[in-house]
Coordinates of C-alpha atoms in Angstrom, one line a residue:
M110 CA -48.9 -54.5 -59.8
F111 CA -51.4 -56.4 -57.1
S112 CA -51.9 -60.1 -56.1
E113 CA -54.6 -61.3 -55.2
Y114 CA -56.1 -60.5 -50.8
D115 CA -58.3 -62.3 -49.1
V116 CA -60.1 -58.9 -48.1
I117 CA -60.5 -55.9 -49.8
V118 CA -61.2 -52.7 -48.0
V119 CA -63.2 -49.3 -49.4
G120 CA -62.8 -46.2 -47.7
A121 CA -61.2 -45.3 -44.6
G122 CA -63.1 -43.7 -41.7
H123 CA -64.4 -44.8 -39.0
A124 CA -66.0 -48.5 -40.6
G125 CA -63.1 -49.2 -42.8
C126 CA -60.2 -49.1 -39.9
E127 CA -61.6 -51.3 -37.8
A128 CA -62.6 -53.6 -40.4
A129 CA -58.9 -53.6 -42.6
H130 CA -56.9 -53.8 -38.5
A131 CA -59.8 -56.7 -38.0
A132 CA -59.1 -59.1 -41.2
S133 CA -55.3 -58.4 -41.2
T134 CA -54.4 -58.7 -37.6
M135 CA -56.4 -62.4 -37.8
G136 CA -54.3 -63.4 -40.6
S137 CA -55.9 -61.8 -43.6
K138 CA -53.9 -60.6 -46.8
V139 CA -56.0 -57.0 -46.6
L140 CA -55.8 -54.3 -49.1
L141 CA -57.4 -50.7 -47.8
I142 CA -58.6 -47.9 -50.1
T143 CA -58.7 -44.5 -50.5
M144 CA -59.9 -41.7 -51.6
N145 CA -57.0 -39.5 -49.9
M146 CA -54.8 -41.0 -47.3
N147 CA -54.5 -37.7 -45.9
T148 CA -58.0 -37.9 -44.1
I149 CA -57.5 -41.8 -42.8
A150 CA -60.2 -41.4 -39.6
Q151 CA -60.8 -38.6 -40.5
M152 CA -63.5 -37.0 -37.3
S153 CA -65.2 -35.7 -39.8
C154 CA -68.1 -33.9 -36.7
N155 CA -67.0 -33.4 -34.1
P156 CA -63.4 -34.3 -32.4
A157 CA -65.3 -36.4 -29.3
M158 CA -66.4 -40.1 -28.7
G159 CA -68.3 -41.9 -27.4
G160 CA -71.7 -41.5 -24.4
V161 CA -75.1 -42.1 -23.5
A162 CA -74.8 -45.4 -25.1
K163 CA -71.6 -44.6 -28.3
G164 CA -69.0 -44.6 -24.7
Q165 CA -70.6 -48.6 -24.0
I166 CA -69.6 -49.6 -27.7
V167 CA -66.6 -47.9 -28.3
R168 CA -65.0 -50.4 -25.3
E169 CA -67.0 -53.6 -26.6
I170 CA -64.3 -53.1 -30.1
D171 CA -61.9 -53.0 -27.5
A172 CA -62.7 -55.5 -25.5
L173 CA -63.2 -57.9 -28.4
G174 CA -59.2 -56.4 -29.6
G175 CA -60.1 -53.6 -31.9
L176 CA -58.4 -50.3 -32.1
S177 CA -60.6 -47.7 -31.5
G178 CA -60.6 -47.2 -27.5
I179 CA -57.0 -47.2 -28.1
I180 CA -56.6 -44.6 -30.0
S181 CA -59.2 -42.5 -28.2
D182 CA -57.2 -42.9 -25.7
K183 CA -53.8 -41.7 -26.5
S184 CA -55.2 -38.8 -28.9
M185 CA -57.7 -37.6 -25.9
I186 CA -58.2 -34.5 -24.0
Q187 CA -60.9 -34.5 -21.4
F188 CA -62.8 -37.5 -20.5
R189 CA -65.9 -37.5 -19.0
M190 CA -68.1 -40.4 -17.1
L191 CA -71.4 -39.3 -18.2
N192 CA -74.8 -40.4 -16.1
R193 CA -72.9 -41.0 -12.9
S194 CA -76.3 -40.2 -11.0
K195 CA -78.2 -43.0 -13.1
G196 CA -77.7 -46.6 -13.2
P197 CA -74.8 -47.5 -13.7
A198 CA -76.3 -49.3 -17.3
M199 CA -76.5 -45.4 -18.0
W200 CA -72.8 -44.5 -16.9
S201 CA -70.9 -44.0 -20.8
P202 CA -67.5 -42.4 -21.4
R203 CA -67.1 -40.0 -23.6
T204 CA -64.4 -38.4 -24.3
Q205 CA -62.6 -35.0 -26.0
N206 CA -60.1 -35.3 -28.5
D207 CA -57.1 -33.7 -29.9
R208 CA -58.9 -34.4 -34.3
M209 CA -55.7 -34.1 -36.3
R210 CA -53.9 -37.1 -33.5
F211 CA -56.7 -38.9 -33.3
S212 CA -56.2 -39.8 -37.6
E213 CA -52.6 -39.8 -37.0
E214 CA -52.5 -41.6 -34.2
W215 CA -54.8 -44.8 -36.3
R216 CA -53.1 -44.2 -39.0
L217 CA -49.4 -45.1 -37.4
A218 CA -51.4 -48.1 -36.2
L219 CA -52.0 -49.8 -39.7
E220 CA -48.8 -48.8 -40.9
R221 CA -47.7 -50.8 -38.0
T222 CA -50.7 -53.6 -39.1
P223 CA -48.9 -56.7 -40.3
N224 CA -50.5 -58.0 -43.5
L225 CA -51.9 -54.6 -44.6
D226 CA -51.6 -52.9 -47.7
F227 CA -52.9 -49.5 -49.0
W228 CA -54.1 -48.0 -52.1
Q229 CA -55.3 -44.1 -52.9
E230 CA -57.6 -44.7 -55.1
M231 CA -61.3 -44.3 -56.3
V232 CA -63.1 -47.6 -56.8
K233 CA -65.5 -47.6 -59.2
E234 CA -66.8 -50.8 -59.9
I235 CA -67.1 -54.5 -58.0
L236 CA -65.9 -57.0 -59.5
V237 CA -68.5 -59.8 -59.7
E238 CA -69.1 -63.3 -60.6
D239 CA -71.8 -66.1 -60.5
G240 CA -73.5 -63.5 -57.9
R241 CA -70.3 -63.2 -56.3
T242 CA -67.9 -60.6 -55.3
V243 CA -64.3 -61.0 -56.5
G244 CA -62.6 -57.7 -55.8
V245 CA -63.1 -54.1 -57.4
R246 CA -62.2 -51.5 -60.5
T247 CA -60.6 -48.3 -59.7
N248 CA -60.5 -45.3 -61.7
L249 CA -57.9 -45.9 -63.1
G250 CA -59.3 -48.9 -64.8
I251 CA -56.9 -51.5 -61.8
E252 CA -58.7 -54.6 -61.8
I253 CA -57.8 -56.0 -58.2
R254 CA -58.5 -59.0 -57.1
S255 CA -59.6 -60.7 -53.7
K256 CA -61.9 -62.7 -52.2
S257 CA -63.6 -60.8 -49.8
V258 CA -64.1 -56.9 -49.8
V259 CA -65.8 -54.8 -47.7
L260 CA -67.9 -51.1 -48.5
T261 CA -67.3 -48.0 -45.8
N262 CA -67.8 -45.3 -48.2
G263 CA -69.0 -42.9 -45.5
T264 CA -71.4 -39.6 -47.0
F265 CA -69.0 -39.9 -50.1
L266 CA -71.5 -42.3 -52.0
N267 CA -73.3 -39.4 -54.8
G268 CA -72.2 -36.7 -52.3
K269 CA -73.5 -33.0 -52.4
I270 CA -73.6 -30.1 -50.1
H271 CA -76.4 -27.9 -49.0
I272 CA -75.1 -24.0 -48.2
G273 CA -77.9 -22.2 -48.7
E274 CA -78.4 -21.9 -52.6
K275 CA -75.3 -23.5 -52.9
S276 CA -75.4 -27.0 -53.6
F277 CA -72.7 -29.2 -55.2
G278 CA -71.2 -33.0 -55.5
G279 CA -68.7 -33.6 -52.4
G280 CA -68.0 -36.4 -50.2
R281 CA -67.3 -34.2 -47.4
A282 CA -66.0 -30.5 -46.9
A283 CA -62.7 -29.9 -50.7
E284 CA -63.3 -33.8 -51.1
N285 CA -64.8 -35.5 -53.9
A286 CA -67.5 -37.3 -53.8
A287 CA -67.3 -41.0 -55.0
T288 CA -69.0 -41.9 -58.5
G289 CA -70.2 -45.4 -59.9
I290 CA -70.8 -48.0 -57.0
T291 CA -74.4 -47.4 -56.2
E292 CA -75.7 -47.2 -59.9
Q293 CA -74.1 -50.7 -60.1
L294 CA -75.0 -52.3 -57.3
I295 CA -78.5 -51.4 -57.8
S296 CA -78.0 -52.9 -61.2
L297 CA -77.7 -55.8 -59.5
G298 CA -80.4 -56.3 -57.6
L299 CA -80.1 -53.5 -54.6
E300 CA -82.4 -51.2 -53.2
A301 CA -80.7 -47.3 -52.3
G302 CA -82.3 -44.2 -51.0
R303 CA -81.3 -40.8 -49.5
M304 CA -79.9 -39.5 -46.2
K305 CA -79.0 -36.2 -45.0
T306 CA -76.4 -35.7 -42.2
G307 CA -75.0 -31.7 -41.5
T308 CA -72.2 -30.2 -39.7
P309 CA -71.7 -26.5 -37.4
P310 CA -69.7 -23.4 -37.9
R311 CA -66.5 -24.3 -37.3
I312 CA -64.8 -20.8 -35.7
D313 CA -61.5 -19.4 -34.5
G314 CA -61.0 -19.6 -30.2
R315 CA -58.8 -16.7 -30.0
S316 CA -62.4 -14.7 -31.1
L317 CA -64.2 -16.0 -28.2
D318 CA -64.9 -14.6 -24.8
Y319 CA -65.6 -17.2 -22.7
S320 CA -65.8 -15.5 -19.8
K321 CA -69.7 -15.3 -20.6
M322 CA -70.0 -19.3 -21.2
E323 CA -70.1 -21.5 -18.3
E324 CA -66.9 -23.7 -18.4
Q325 CA -67.0 -27.9 -18.5
P326 CA -64.3 -29.6 -17.1
G327 CA -63.2 -33.1 -16.9
D328 CA -63.8 -36.0 -13.9
E329 CA -61.1 -35.0 -11.2
N330 CA -60.3 -38.1 -11.3
P331 CA -60.4 -39.1 -15.5
G332 CA -60.8 -42.5 -16.6
K333 CA -60.4 -44.6 -20.3
F334 CA -61.5 -46.6 -23.1
S335 CA -59.2 -48.9 -23.4
Y336 CA -58.8 -51.8 -20.8
S337 CA -55.4 -52.1 -21.5
D338 CA -52.3 -50.3 -20.9
T339 CA -53.1 -47.3 -22.4
Q340 CA -52.6 -43.9 -19.6
P341 CA -55.3 -41.2 -18.4
L342 CA -55.4 -38.2 -19.1
Q343 CA -51.8 -35.7 -15.9
K344 CA -53.6 -32.7 -17.9
Q345 CA -57.2 -32.0 -19.0
A346 CA -58.4 -29.2 -22.2
S347 CA -62.1 -27.9 -20.8
C348 CA -65.8 -27.7 -23.0
W349 CA -67.8 -25.0 -22.9
I350 CA -71.4 -24.2 -23.0
T351 CA -73.6 -20.8 -23.8
Y352 CA -77.2 -20.5 -25.0
T353 CA -78.9 -18.9 -28.4
N354 CA -81.2 -16.1 -27.4
D355 CA -84.5 -14.8 -29.0
T356 CA -82.2 -12.7 -31.2
V357 CA -79.7 -15.8 -33.3
H358 CA -83.5 -17.3 -33.7
D359 CA -84.5 -14.0 -35.2
E360 CA -81.1 -13.9 -37.6
L361 CA -81.6 -17.6 -38.7
K362 CA -84.8 -17.0 -39.5
K363 CA -84.4 -14.2 -41.8
G364 CA -82.1 -17.2 -44.4
F365 CA -85.1 -19.4 -44.4
E366 CA -86.7 -19.2 -47.5
K367 CA -83.3 -19.3 -49.0
S368 CA -82.8 -22.7 -46.6
P369 CA -82.2 -26.1 -49.0
M370 CA -84.3 -27.8 -46.5
F371 CA -87.5 -25.7 -45.8
Q372 CA -87.5 -25.0 -49.8
G373 CA -87.4 -29.0 -50.7
R374 CA -83.8 -29.3 -52.5
I375 CA -83.2 -31.7 -49.2
K376 CA -84.7 -35.2 -49.9
G377 CA -82.5 -36.9 -47.7
L378 CA -84.1 -37.4 -43.9
G379 CA -81.2 -36.2 -41.6
P380 CA -80.6 -37.6 -37.7
R381 CA -83.9 -37.0 -35.7
Y382 CA -81.7 -36.6 -32.6
C383 CA -79.2 -33.9 -33.7
P384 CA -81.9 -31.9 -35.5
S385 CA -80.3 -29.0 -37.3
I386 CA -80.1 -25.3 -35.7
E387 CA -82.5 -24.6 -38.0
D388 CA -84.8 -27.5 -38.0
K389 CA -84.8 -27.4 -34.3
I390 CA -85.8 -23.5 -33.5
N391 CA -89.0 -24.6 -36.6
R392 CA -89.7 -27.6 -33.9
F393 CA -89.8 -26.4 -30.5
A394 CA -90.7 -22.7 -31.5
E395 CA -91.0 -22.2 -27.8
R396 CA -88.4 -22.8 -26.2
E397 CA -86.4 -19.2 -25.7
R398 CA -82.5 -21.1 -25.9
H399 CA -81.3 -24.1 -27.0
Q400 CA -77.5 -25.6 -25.2
I401 CA -74.2 -24.5 -27.8
F402 CA -71.0 -26.6 -26.7
V403 CA -67.7 -24.8 -27.4
E404 CA -66.3 -27.6 -27.9
P405 CA -62.5 -27.4 -28.6
E406 CA -60.7 -29.9 -31.8
G407 CA -56.9 -30.5 -30.3
W408 CA -54.0 -29.6 -28.0
N409 CA -52.3 -27.5 -30.1
T410 CA -54.9 -25.7 -32.5
V411 CA -57.6 -22.4 -31.9
E412 CA -60.1 -24.0 -34.8
I413 CA -63.9 -24.7 -32.3
Y414 CA -66.5 -27.0 -32.8
V415 CA -70.1 -25.1 -32.1
N416 CA -71.7 -28.5 -31.2
G417 CA -75.6 -27.6 -31.4
F418 CA -75.6 -25.5 -34.0
S419 CA -76.1 -28.1 -37.4
T420 CA -76.4 -25.5 -40.1
S421 CA -77.8 -25.8 -44.2
L422 CA -78.4 -22.0 -44.3
P423 CA -76.1 -19.2 -46.2
E424 CA -72.9 -18.7 -44.6
D425 CA -74.0 -15.2 -44.0
V426 CA -76.5 -16.0 -41.9
Q427 CA -74.5 -18.4 -40.7
Y428 CA -72.0 -15.6 -38.6
R429 CA -74.6 -13.2 -38.3
A430 CA -76.5 -15.1 -36.3
L431 CA -73.3 -16.5 -34.1
T432 CA -72.7 -13.6 -33.1
K433 CA -75.5 -13.0 -31.2
I434 CA -75.1 -15.8 -28.9
P435 CA -73.6 -14.9 -26.0
G436 CA -68.7 -15.0 -26.1
F437 CA -69.2 -14.2 -29.8
E438 CA -69.8 -11.8 -30.1
K439 CA -66.5 -10.7 -32.4
A440 CA -66.2 -14.5 -33.2
K441 CA -64.6 -15.0 -36.8
M442 CA -65.5 -18.4 -39.0
F443 CA -63.2 -20.5 -39.8
R444 CA -65.6 -22.6 -42.5
P445 CA -69.4 -22.2 -42.1
G446 CA -71.7 -25.3 -41.8
Y447 CA -73.7 -27.0 -44.5
A448 CA -75.7 -30.6 -45.5
I449 CA -75.1 -33.5 -47.0
E450 CA -76.5 -35.8 -48.8
Y451 CA -75.5 -39.2 -49.4
D452 CA -76.7 -43.2 -50.4
F453 CA -77.5 -45.7 -48.7
F454 CA -78.4 -49.2 -48.6
P455 CA -81.6 -49.8 -46.3
P456 CA -80.1 -53.0 -44.1
T457 CA -82.9 -55.4 -44.4
Q458 CA -80.7 -56.3 -47.2
L459 CA -78.2 -57.9 -45.1
N460 CA -77.6 -60.8 -42.7
L461 CA -76.5 -60.2 -39.8
S462 CA -73.2 -61.0 -40.8
L463 CA -73.4 -58.0 -42.5
E464 CA -72.4 -59.5 -45.8
T465 CA -75.4 -58.9 -48.8
Q466 CA -77.9 -61.9 -49.1
L467 CA -77.4 -60.6 -52.8
I468 CA -73.9 -60.7 -53.5
Q469 CA -71.8 -63.0 -51.9
N470 CA -68.1 -62.4 -50.5
L471 CA -69.7 -58.8 -49.8
Y472 CA -69.7 -56.9 -46.6
F473 CA -71.1 -53.0 -46.3
A474 CA -70.1 -51.4 -42.9
G475 CA -70.5 -47.5 -41.3
Q476 CA -73.3 -44.9 -43.3
I477 CA -74.0 -47.1 -46.0
N478 CA -76.3 -49.5 -43.6
G479 CA -78.3 -45.9 -42.9
T480 CA -75.8 -45.1 -39.4
T481 CA -75.1 -42.1 -37.9
G482 CA -71.9 -41.9 -35.9
Y483 CA -68.1 -43.6 -34.8
E484 CA -68.5 -45.5 -32.8
E485 CA -71.4 -47.2 -35.6
A486 CA -70.0 -47.3 -38.1
A487 CA -66.3 -48.2 -36.4
C488 CA -68.5 -51.3 -34.6
Q489 CA -69.6 -52.3 -37.8
G490 CA -66.5 -51.9 -39.4
L491 CA -65.0 -54.3 -37.0
M492 CA -67.8 -57.0 -37.6
A493 CA -67.6 -57.1 -40.9
G494 CA -64.1 -57.1 -41.4
I495 CA -64.2 -60.5 -38.7
N496 CA -66.4 -62.1 -40.8
A497 CA -65.3 -60.7 -44.4
H498 CA -61.6 -62.6 -42.8
N499 CA -63.5 -66.0 -41.7
K500 CA -65.7 -66.0 -45.4
A501 CA -62.5 -65.4 -47.0
H502 CA -61.3 -68.6 -45.0
G503 CA -63.8 -70.9 -44.6
K504 CA -65.4 -70.5 -41.3
E505 CA -68.4 -69.6 -40.0
P506 CA -69.8 -65.8 -39.5
F507 CA -69.3 -64.3 -35.8
V508 CA -72.8 -62.9 -34.5
L509 CA -72.9 -61.0 -31.5
K510 CA -76.5 -60.9 -29.7
R511 CA -78.6 -58.9 -28.2
S512 CA -77.6 -59.9 -25.3
E513 CA -73.1 -60.1 -25.7
A514 CA -73.7 -56.3 -27.5
Y515 CA -74.8 -53.2 -27.4
I516 CA -73.1 -53.9 -31.0
G517 CA -75.3 -57.2 -31.2
V518 CA -78.2 -54.4 -31.0
L519 CA -77.4 -52.6 -33.4
I520 CA -77.1 -55.8 -35.9
D521 CA -79.5 -56.7 -34.8
D522 CA -81.8 -53.9 -35.3
L523 CA -80.9 -52.7 -38.6
V524 CA -80.8 -56.2 -40.1
N525 CA -84.5 -57.4 -38.8
K526 CA -85.9 -53.8 -37.9
G527 CA -84.3 -51.6 -41.3
T528 CA -84.3 -47.8 -40.8
Q529 CA -85.9 -44.7 -43.1
E530 CA -83.4 -42.5 -40.7
P531 CA -79.7 -42.4 -39.6
Y532 CA -79.3 -45.3 -36.4
R533 CA -78.4 -43.5 -33.5
M534 CA -77.6 -45.7 -31.1
F535 CA -80.0 -45.2 -27.7
T536 CA -79.5 -47.5 -24.0
S537 CA -83.4 -47.6 -24.6
R538 CA -82.2 -50.0 -27.9
A539 CA -80.8 -52.5 -25.3
E540 CA -83.6 -54.6 -22.9
Y541 CA -80.9 -56.2 -21.5
R542 CA -79.2 -53.4 -20.3
I543 CA -77.8 -54.1 -17.2
L544 CA -76.2 -57.1 -18.9
L545 CA -74.5 -54.8 -21.0
R546 CA -72.5 -52.0 -18.9
Q547 CA -69.4 -50.6 -20.4
D548 CA -67.5 -51.4 -16.9
N549 CA -68.1 -54.9 -17.8
A550 CA -67.1 -55.2 -21.9
D551 CA -63.7 -57.2 -21.3
I552 CA -65.4 -59.9 -19.2
R553 CA -68.1 -60.1 -22.0
L554 CA -66.4 -60.1 -24.8
T555 CA -62.4 -61.1 -24.0
E556 CA -62.2 -64.6 -24.3
L557 CA -64.4 -64.0 -27.7
G558 CA -62.2 -61.3 -29.3
H559 CA -58.9 -64.1 -28.2
Q560 CA -60.7 -66.8 -29.8
L561 CA -60.9 -65.3 -33.1
G562 CA -57.3 -63.9 -32.9
L563 CA -58.1 -60.5 -32.7
A564 CA -57.3 -59.7 -28.0
S565 CA -54.5 -61.3 -27.5
D566 CA -52.3 -63.1 -24.5
D567 CA -51.6 -61.0 -22.8
R568 CA -55.6 -59.2 -22.2
L569 CA -57.2 -62.4 -22.4
K570 CA -54.7 -62.6 -19.4
S571 CA -55.8 -59.7 -17.6
V572 CA -58.8 -60.3 -18.0
L573 CA -59.4 -63.9 -16.1
D574 CA -57.4 -62.4 -13.3
K575 CA -59.9 -59.6 -13.2
K576 CA -62.7 -62.1 -13.2
Q577 CA -61.0 -64.4 -10.1
D578 CA -59.8 -60.7 -8.9
V579 CA -63.5 -59.7 -8.8
Q580 CA -65.3 -63.5 -7.5
T581 CA -62.4 -63.5 -4.8
L582 CA -63.9 -59.5 -3.1
L583 CA -67.3 -60.9 -3.8
Q584 CA -66.6 -63.6 -1.1
Q585 CA -64.7 -61.7 1.3
L586 CA -66.8 -59.2 1.4
K587 CA -70.1 -61.9 2.2
K588 CA -67.8 -63.6 4.8
Y589 CA -66.1 -60.0 6.7
K590 CA -68.4 -59.2 9.0
V591 CA -68.8 -55.6 11.5
D592 CA -69.9 -55.0 14.7
P593 CA -73.5 -52.7 15.3
A594 CA -71.1 -51.5 18.5
D595 CA -67.6 -50.7 15.1
V596 CA -70.2 -49.0 12.4
N597 CA -74.2 -47.5 13.4
E598 CA -72.0 -44.2 14.6
S599 CA -70.7 -44.2 10.1
L600 CA -74.0 -45.9 9.5
T601 CA -75.9 -42.9 11.4
G602 CA -73.4 -40.8 9.0
F603 CA -74.1 -42.0 6.1
N604 CA -77.6 -41.2 6.2
T605 CA -79.0 -45.6 6.4
S606 CA -80.1 -47.2 9.5
G607 CA -77.7 -48.3 12.1
I608 CA -77.4 -53.1 12.5
S609 CA -78.8 -54.4 15.2
E610 CA -76.3 -58.2 14.8
K611 CA -73.4 -58.6 12.8
V612 CA -74.0 -57.9 9.5
N613 CA -71.5 -58.9 6.7
I614 CA -70.4 -56.1 4.1
A615 CA -72.5 -57.0 0.9
H616 CA -75.2 -57.0 2.7
L617 CA -74.2 -53.6 3.7
L618 CA -73.1 -52.7 0.7
K619 CA -77.0 -53.6 -0.9
R620 CA -78.4 -50.0 0.5
P621 CA -78.3 -47.3 -1.9
Q622 CA -75.5 -44.9 0.5
L623 CA -73.4 -46.8 0.8
T624 CA -70.3 -47.6 -1.8
M625 CA -66.8 -48.8 -1.6
K626 CA -65.5 -45.2 -0.5
E627 CA -67.8 -45.5 2.9
V628 CA -67.3 -48.4 3.2
K629 CA -63.6 -48.2 3.3
T630 CA -64.1 -46.1 6.4
F631 CA -65.9 -49.3 8.7
G632 CA -62.0 -49.6 9.8
Q633 CA -58.1 -50.5 8.4
D634 CA -58.7 -54.1 8.1
V635 CA -62.2 -53.6 5.8
S636 CA -59.5 -50.7 4.3
D637 CA -56.6 -53.1 3.8
L638 CA -58.8 -55.6 2.0
L639 CA -60.4 -53.4 -0.9
D640 CA -56.7 -51.8 -1.1
Q641 CA -55.7 -55.0 -2.2
Y642 CA -58.1 -54.5 -5.1
T643 CA -57.7 -52.4 -8.0
I644 CA -60.8 -49.7 -8.7
E645 CA -62.3 -51.6 -11.8
V646 CA -62.5 -54.8 -9.5
Q647 CA -64.6 -53.0 -6.4
E648 CA -66.6 -51.4 -8.7
Q649 CA -67.3 -53.9 -10.2
A650 CA -68.2 -56.6 -7.4
E651 CA -70.3 -54.0 -5.8
I652 CA -72.1 -53.3 -8.5
I653 CA -73.0 -57.0 -9.0
I654 CA -73.7 -56.7 -4.8
K655 CA -76.2 -54.4 -6.1
Y656 CA -78.1 -55.1 -8.5
E657 CA -77.7 -58.8 -8.3
N658 CA -81.0 -59.5 -8.3
Y659 CA -81.5 -57.3 -11.8
I660 CA -78.1 -59.5 -13.4
E661 CA -80.3 -62.6 -12.4
R662 CA -83.4 -61.5 -13.6
E663 CA -81.8 -60.0 -17.1
Q664 CA -79.6 -63.2 -17.5
Q665 CA -82.2 -65.5 -17.4
L666 CA -84.8 -63.5 -19.8
A667 CA -81.9 -63.8 -21.8
E668 CA -81.8 -67.5 -21.8
K669 CA -85.7 -68.4 -22.5
I670 CA -85.4 -65.8 -25.7
G671 CA -81.7 -66.9 -26.3
S672 CA -83.1 -70.2 -27.1
L673 CA -85.1 -69.9 -30.0
E674 CA -81.9 -69.7 -31.3
D675 CA -81.1 -73.0 -32.0
Y676 CA -84.1 -73.1 -34.0
K677 CA -81.6 -72.6 -37.0
I678 CA -84.4 -71.4 -40.6
K679 CA -82.5 -72.8 -44.0
N680 CA -81.7 -69.7 -46.0
D681 CA -84.4 -70.8 -49.0
F682 CA -87.0 -71.6 -46.8
D683 CA -90.1 -71.4 -49.2
Y684 CA -92.0 -69.5 -46.9
D685 CA -95.3 -69.4 -49.2
R686 CA -95.9 -73.2 -48.7
V687 CA -96.7 -72.3 -44.4
K688 CA -100.3 -70.8 -45.6
A689 CA -101.5 -70.3 -41.6
L690 CA -98.9 -67.5 -41.7
S691 CA -100.4 -64.0 -42.8
L692 CA -99.6 -62.0 -45.4
E693 CA -97.1 -59.9 -44.0
A694 CA -94.8 -62.1 -42.4
R695 CA -94.6 -64.2 -45.6
E696 CA -93.1 -60.6 -47.6
K697 CA -91.2 -59.7 -44.6
L698 CA -89.9 -63.3 -43.6
K699 CA -89.4 -63.9 -47.7
K700 CA -86.7 -59.8 -47.7
I701 CA -85.3 -60.5 -44.6
K702 CA -84.6 -64.5 -44.7
P703 CA -84.2 -64.9 -41.0
E704 CA -81.6 -67.2 -40.3
T705 CA -82.9 -67.7 -36.8
L706 CA -86.3 -67.8 -34.8
G707 CA -84.5 -65.9 -33.0
Q708 CA -84.5 -63.6 -35.5
A709 CA -87.6 -64.3 -37.0
T710 CA -88.9 -63.3 -33.4
R711 CA -87.7 -59.8 -34.5
I712 CA -88.6 -58.7 -37.6
S713 CA -91.6 -55.9 -37.8
G714 CA -94.9 -57.1 -39.0
V715 CA -94.0 -61.1 -38.7
S716 CA -96.6 -61.4 -35.3
P717 CA -96.9 -64.2 -32.2
S718 CA -99.1 -66.1 -34.2
D719 CA -96.6 -66.5 -37.1
I720 CA -94.1 -67.5 -34.4
S721 CA -96.4 -70.0 -32.7
V722 CA -97.4 -71.0 -37.0
L723 CA -93.4 -71.1 -37.9
T724 CA -92.5 -73.0 -35.0
I725 CA -94.9 -76.1 -35.3
Y726 CA -93.6 -76.0 -39.2
L727 CA -90.6 -76.5 -38.6
G728 CA -91.3 -79.0 -35.4
K729 CA -92.6 -81.0 -38.6

């Protein structure tokens, strides 16, 4: 029935979809196995993509040739660029999406992908021979052979749903949990743990009073994620903001005695930065209110996502508390919120390629590695799919450095530091934020994506043209000088001092009060010059001019630290022979097995003196 595949991907969430698309686009024969073909790329939680740091990840996925950005653009109902008031390293694109269209667009895209087959069933076991995976066994007992396997099980591994004092098995509401894989992998020597996440109730939007809420419209000139030719929105749907109050909190507290979290029935740790509403009012008792984002789930549905009200309290407690929120007095609930516990495998058991150290050709991606968020899962799936393809075809692993992408930061953090709670990406996790901006992801990564066989020739040509345009514009702005008599009145109007002699435009753009928009008022010739270039090229040139010194400093630091990556460490290196290493360093190095000296520097518990000892020893 089945021939042998190059890559089998287990699970069709955000990680599984990107993994299957990447491997098959690169030329592998791929089988995507999911328990439900109708929930491919399901947005299990809020119907949105991107946000702070997460938006940068979506842009990076797109630049490499992944599909998350394109699918988000095709299904978005609102676009916002967050943090515009801050520096460009903090600007982060975010879309509100149509949940049903997002899933449909992903499925249609995968069905159009060559070399990709589908199978609907549960995988019960990984086939392992001589320390390497050779395929999977399904619930029906079907054995399917492959050269590599990617596990992207999400919250389904022994998933358990909690609503008040009720609990039952499930990987998602109304869907069965996946069993068998955790127990097998533990028996093979892998370590597993439990984590928890949650979701809020869904509400009938027709029952809400929006006049009591604050409207949150999209950007006046909406952008998009993908660097391809996807179209920006012509119309947008609004989100809304309201707040809890003391009455809401009092209602919620009445259910604390039945809370699975407070009564100890939930053992797994939840996400620190996305706590449940009961956790928020317990931990931050001094706060009189908490923000609630009222988010539509699509163009043609009345279902509303109550962002900020994640809960596992009894359904009657949830409902009574909701009706005390301004605008929710007559709310009708579609379904209650719940918490879900699931198995994960500490990611320190992985190589930077996301291949498990213990079992060759077996890759983990997404929440199985202890992360939370669609974007974090999708980028891991992309990297696991790339590397599963490379391994199946005898090629070297593809690994992004911390200075190259947020994706590199995420995977490096997971492998070298591990995580005790669901890992979420923030800009603060990246030491090279000014290099890893959302606006230059295509310039950073598209050539790499093209070399892999993911980014198309057209995408490469587009980014090369953009790079050339940016350089040309920079040169012109440095050459073009303006006369004091022509611009001083405008400069004074923009609250910045005049000039006493001719100055080039690039020099003036370094001033915080001036952007390309203001520069265009310096005369028709200047306006005509800028109008030759796209808004994206102008923005890129302006950022380079304003932050030139910061960019150079980070590049120099990245190159200095990157030199340590040249010191390769063999996988079977015997750290016990290096007696001068501290005991903790030896234990951590033996467990994580860093591939380079640079990676070793980022392992918690390995001190600078340990690195010095290791450097000397490797030099010998």
